[in-house]
């Protein structure tokens, strides 16, 4: 899954006593060298990365809920197995990413606490509900598709641990994306009710998927700094354009219509012109007003609270056994 | 006995074991995103996936043996409560984490010696399926057994919950070792193990883990049964209603 950088604040200006170290850092980044955990880095770079990687990790975890909602109702054993494998991978991606963020000096406990308190963001897409089975295939196709579009360039992001996590995640993610598209293909080749279910899902998920790339470039204050430091390799709008260009033919190939009256091929730019998502809705969802945002947070908090006695037991047991071994 | 005469008994066995794995896989799936830690979320989804895989193979084989054109999906999604043959243990609701672990441990500790024996069955398909499942079940019983010990020998609260979870599940464990016509037919033909050695292996594992956890064997009955004859508790109907809703609503669809 995926997150974009969602802070609306302007990037903190770089305050640095050591201009020489900063210059050396920027030269390394400009030369496409990887920055590693023990290397010196500007505070703002560290903070931006902690925010971005932890948001990305949280997105994997919260992202288990909309799909998990349909495991019990998956309509065939094969689809059930595929979905189980997918949510399992998402938990694993969350673990990689928490580990990558921890190399920057934060801890998983801190990051989890921030998520549960509603202080940390996660991808806006997971605050939309999964209403039909078609939503599951559509999420695999569009949402994982958008995630891959964003993550492939992040395999060359300047922070080594993040880039390496992305290499592993992209391999698994693209597999699930193909399976998602294949599930939608099956619906489109099925009964009229199945086909209608697929179109309805595309209608509901298209715009939220375009929003996954983040606000337009002129409303994305962090982009310039993030690109200079090669945390980001492409702008939000460039990635969004690429996603539309790749996805429209996929929809046409299976007889689905993109719900955008402004969509048309533009010969001159060799890409599609398309309408804008509702950015007011986007910012409302970022702020936590998404349709099922409260349900997602309630579910995460309940899992955490209900599981406290289990975690306490595991710690108490480990301590007892350690004492026994020491005796 | 000729293989053809064994066919009905083989079918019943494959269906029972397939239903066990299917229903428990379904139960575990409901934990997705709600577990006490991310690692446990992963582990439970992993076990659920193994079980759904077993169910696919076992029910597919049951359908072939039946010879009525029903494949694994047909059997999973178009039978009602009275036709399900899973043991009562696997259909027990998840409850808290301790009850889920108790159910998993008691079941996997039975499934392991059973599949080890079936892996040597002269029925090549069953032997193949069991041999694959043995590797998975070995992991399941280890995971669940470790948690029985952690919770039993953790805090006061976890110990109480673990004891309660075991007591809840214990009532249905006798059913696992009951012999009936199908079982005797296959045992006589050397295709299925006798219940006694499976019971002995189960007892040994359960006793060892309970002792490590500092827990007693539950004192109550273990004699509640009926699942193998389609006589289930009230929970299974709800589970099936959820699991089967799409194939029932769209009977002509393929997915």
Tab-separated table of N, CA, C and O in Angstrom, chain B residues 24-74:
chain	number	residue	atom	x	y	z
B	24	UNK	N	-12.395	-23.815	10.438
B	24	UNK	CA	-11.407	-23.161	11.299
B	24	UNK	C	-10.702	-22.028	10.550
B	24	UNK	O	-10.429	-20.963	11.128
B	25	UNK	N	-10.432	-22.230	9.263
B	25	UNK	CA	-9.836	-21.156	8.454
B	25	UNK	C	-10.738	-19.933	8.439
B	25	UNK	O	-10.279	-18.798	8.546
B	26	UNK	N	-12.033	-20.176	8.309
B	26	UNK	CA	-13.002	-19.086	8.308
B	26	UNK	C	-12.996	-18.349	9.650
B	26	UNK	O	-13.006	-17.120	9.702
B	27	UNK	N	-12.975	-19.093	10.722
B	27	UNK	CA	-12.944	-18.475	12.055
B	27	UNK	C	-11.696	-17.587	12.214
B	27	UNK	O	-11.774	-16.450	12.663
B	28	UNK	N	-10.545	-18.137	11.849
B	28	UNK	CA	-9.294	-17.389	12.051
B	28	UNK	C	-9.257	-16.127	11.188
B	28	UNK	O	-8.682	-15.112	11.594
B	29	UNK	N	-9.869	-16.191	10.014
B	29	UNK	CA	-9.875	-15.029	9.122
B	29	UNK	C	-10.487	-13.811	9.797
B	29	UNK	O	-10.132	-12.676	9.487
B	30	UNK	N	-11.424	-14.053	10.699
B	30	UNK	CA	-12.120	-12.934	11.335
B	30	UNK	C	-11.189	-12.130	12.253
B	30	UNK	O	-11.514	-11.011	12.648
B	31	UNK	N	-10.020	-12.692	12.577
B	31	UNK	CA	-9.056	-11.946	13.397
B	31	UNK	C	-8.326	-10.869	12.594
B	31	UNK	O	-7.673	-9.996	13.173
B	32	UNK	N	-8.406	-10.952	11.290
B	32	UNK	CA	-7.584	-10.095	10.432
B	32	UNK	C	-7.708	-8.617	10.808
B	32	UNK	O	-8.799	-8.042	10.755
B	33	UNK	N	-6.599	-8.011	11.171
B	33	UNK	CA	-6.581	-6.596	11.532
B	33	UNK	C	-6.988	-6.323	12.978
B	33	UNK	O	-7.020	-5.169	13.390
B	34	UNK	N	-7.321	-7.367	13.748
B	34	UNK	CA	-7.823	-7.149	15.105
B	34	UNK	C	-6.987	-7.848	16.175
B	34	UNK	O	-7.403	-7.921	17.330
B	35	UNK	N	-5.838	-8.382	15.806
B	35	UNK	CA	-5.038	-9.175	16.745
B	35	UNK	C	-4.269	-8.275	17.718
B	35	UNK	O	-4.107	-7.078	17.474
B	36	UNK	N	-3.788	-8.869	18.837
B	36	UNK	CA	-3.074	-8.081	19.857
B	36	UNK	C	-1.765	-7.451	19.382
B	36	UNK	O	-1.364	-6.418	19.897
B	37	UNK	N	-1.106	-8.076	18.411
B	37	UNK	CA	0.100	-7.477	17.826
B	37	UNK	C	0.089	-7.765	16.324
B	37	UNK	O	-0.610	-8.669	15.851
B	38	UNK	N	0.915	-7.016	15.620
B	38	UNK	CA	1.045	-7.212	14.177
B	38	UNK	C	1.575	-8.610	13.866
B	38	UNK	O	1.143	-9.266	12.908
B	39	UNK	N	2.489	-9.083	14.699
B	39	UNK	CA	3.064	-10.406	14.486
B	39	UNK	C	2.004	-11.491	14.621
B	39	UNK	O	2.012	-12.493	13.890
B	40	UNK	N	1.072	-11.307	15.565
B	40	UNK	CA	0.008	-12.302	15.757
B	40	UNK	C	-0.981	-12.221	14.592
B	40	UNK	O	-1.474	-13.241	14.108
B	41	UNK	N	-1.246	-11.017	14.131
B	41	UNK	CA	-2.094	-10.845	12.953
B	41	UNK	C	-1.546	-11.664	11.785
B	41	UNK	O	-2.277	-12.396	11.103
B	42	UNK	N	-0.244	-11.511	11.570
B	42	UNK	CA	0.426	-12.247	10.501
B	42	UNK	C	0.304	-13.750	10.691
B	42	UNK	O	-0.014	-14.490	9.763
B	43	UNK	N	0.563	-14.197	11.918
B	43	UNK	CA	0.575	-15.636	12.190
B	43	UNK	C	-0.818	-16.237	11.992
B	43	UNK	O	-0.960	-17.308	11.391
B	44	UNK	N	-1.850	-15.544	12.473
B	44	UNK	CA	-3.207	-16.093	12.359
B	44	UNK	C	-3.657	-16.129	10.896
B	44	UNK	O	-4.297	-17.093	10.457
B	45	UNK	N	-3.299	-15.086	10.128
B	45	UNK	CA	-3.635	-15.088	8.703
B	45	UNK	C	-2.880	-16.209	7.987
B	45	UNK	O	-3.412	-16.878	7.093
B	46	UNK	N	-1.666	-16.422	8.406
B	46	UNK	CA	-0.840	-17.482	7.836
B	46	UNK	C	-1.479	-18.857	8.072
B	46	UNK	O	-1.628	-19.675	7.153
B	47	UNK	N	-1.919	-19.093	9.306
B	47	UNK	CA	-2.548	-20.380	9.638
B	47	UNK	C	-3.872	-20.521	8.886
B	47	UNK	O	-4.182	-21.577	8.328
B	48	UNK	N	-4.641	-19.432	8.855
B	48	UNK	CA	-5.917	-19.470	8.128
B	48	UNK	C	-5.686	-19.831	6.663
B	48	UNK	O	-6.428	-20.636	6.084
B	49	UNK	N	-4.668	-19.251	6.080
B	49	UNK	CA	-4.366	-19.515	4.668
B	49	UNK	C	-3.985	-20.983	4.459
B	49	UNK	O	-4.438	-21.626	3.507
B	50	UNK	N	-3.169	-21.527	5.356
B	50	UNK	CA	-2.838	-22.956	5.275
B	50	UNK	C	-4.110	-23.800	5.319
B	50	UNK	O	-4.269	-24.760	4.559
B	51	UNK	N	-5.013	-23.444	6.230
B	51	UNK	CA	-6.228	-24.245	6.415
B	51	UNK	C	-7.143	-24.154	5.195
B	51	UNK	O	-7.726	-25.160	4.777
B	52	UNK	N	-7.255	-22.968	4.614
B	52	UNK	CA	-8.084	-22.825	3.410
B	52	UNK	C	-7.472	-23.648	2.268
B	52	UNK	O	-8.192	-24.279	1.485
B	53	UNK	N	-6.156	-23.683	2.221
B	53	UNK	CA	-5.480	-24.516	1.223
B	53	UNK	C	-5.783	-26.002	1.427
B	53	UNK	O	-6.099	-26.727	0.475
B	54	UNK	N	-5.727	-26.444	2.677
B	54	UNK	CA	-6.061	-27.852	2.978
B	54	UNK	C	-7.503	-28.147	2.575
B	54	UNK	O	-7.801	-29.194	1.989
B	55	UNK	N	-8.401	-27.223	2.929
B	55	UNK	CA	-9.818	-27.420	2.625
B	55	UNK	C	-10.031	-27.551	1.119
B	55	UNK	O	-10.820	-28.381	0.657
B	56	UNK	N	-9.313	-26.738	0.354
B	56	UNK	CA	-9.463	-26.772	-1.103
B	56	UNK	C	-9.085	-28.158	-1.649
B	56	UNK	O	-9.798	-28.733	-2.473
B	57	UNK	N	-7.973	-28.698	-1.160
B	57	UNK	CA	-7.533	-30.012	-1.635
B	57	UNK	C	-8.469	-31.116	-1.153
B	57	UNK	O	-8.867	-32.003	-1.920
B	58	UNK	N	-8.818	-31.082	0.123
B	58	UNK	CA	-9.620	-32.169	0.707
B	58	UNK	C	-11.039	-32.177	0.133
B	58	UNK	O	-11.569	-33.238	-0.214
B	59	UNK	N	-11.642	-31.006	0.024
B	59	UNK	CA	-13.004	-30.960	-0.520
B	59	UNK	C	-12.996	-31.262	-2.021
B	59	UNK	O	-13.931	-31.873	-2.540
B	60	UNK	N	-11.943	-30.860	-2.696
B	60	UNK	CA	-11.819	-31.214	-4.114
B	60	UNK	C	-11.784	-32.727	-4.285
B	60	UNK	O	-12.471	-33.295	-5.156
B	61	UNK	N	-11.027	-33.370	-3.420
B	61	UNK	CA	-10.928	-34.844	-3.460
B	61	UNK	C	-12.273	-35.476	-3.088
B	61	UNK	O	-12.724	-36.426	-3.742
B	62	UNK	N	-12.930	-34.935	-2.060
B	62	UNK	CA	-14.246	-35.460	-1.660
B	62	UNK	C	-15.220	-35.377	-2.823
B	62	UNK	O	-15.983	-36.321	-3.087
B	63	UNK	N	-15.175	-34.259	-3.536
B	63	UNK	CA	-16.064	-34.082	-4.680
B	63	UNK	C	-15.788	-35.103	-5.777
B	63	UNK	O	-16.713	-35.659	-6.379
B	64	UNK	N	-14.509	-35.381	-6.033
B	64	UNK	CA	-14.155	-36.395	-7.037
B	64	UNK	C	-14.661	-37.764	-6.633
B	64	UNK	O	-15.198	-38.524	-7.441
B	65	UNK	N	-14.466	-38.105	-5.362
B	65	UNK	CA	-14.891	-39.416	-4.876
B	65	UNK	C	-16.402	-39.559	-4.944
B	65	UNK	O	-16.933	-40.621	-5.244
B	66	UNK	N	-17.088	-38.459	-4.672
B	66	UNK	CA	-18.545	-38.486	-4.715
B	66	UNK	C	-19.043	-38.719	-6.142
B	66	UNK	O	-20.034	-39.410	-6.360
B	67	UNK	N	-18.320	-38.111	-7.092
B	67	UNK	CA	-18.654	-38.333	-8.502
B	67	UNK	C	-19.957	-37.706	-8.948
B	67	UNK	O	-20.582	-38.174	-9.904
B	68	UNK	N	-20.423	-36.686	-8.250
B	68	UNK	CA	-21.690	-36.041	-8.617
B	68	UNK	C	-21.458	-34.658	-9.217
B	68	UNK	O	-22.377	-33.845	-9.279
B	69	UNK	N	-20.213	-34.378	-9.597
B	69	UNK	CA	-19.916	-33.112	-10.256
B	69	UNK	C	-19.771	-31.926	-9.318
B	69	UNK	O	-19.777	-30.784	-9.755
B	70	UNK	N	-19.657	-32.199	-8.017
B	70	UNK	CA	-19.467	-31.066	-7.086
B	70	UNK	C	-17.976	-30.865	-6.851
B	70	UNK	O	-17.277	-31.793	-6.432
B	71	UNK	N	-17.484	-29.664	-7.104
B	71	UNK	CA	-16.081	-29.368	-6.806
B	71	UNK	C	-15.974	-28.758	-5.407
B	71	UNK	O	-16.968	-28.651	-4.680
B	72	UNK	N	-14.761	-28.336	-5.034
B	72	UNK	CA	-14.542	-27.824	-3.669
B	72	UNK	C	-15.435	-26.618	-3.382
B	72	UNK	O	-16.018	-26.512	-2.296
B	73	UNK	N	-15.550	-25.697	-4.343
B	73	UNK	CA	-16.379	-24.509	-4.118
B	73	UNK	C	-17.851	-24.882	-3.954
B	73	UNK	O	-18.564	-24.327	-3.116
B	74	UNK	N	-18.299	-25.811	-4.775
B	74	UNK	CA	-19.701	-26.246	-4.671
B	74	UNK	C	-19.953	-26.801	-3.259
B	74	UNK	O	-20.969	-26.496	-2.637
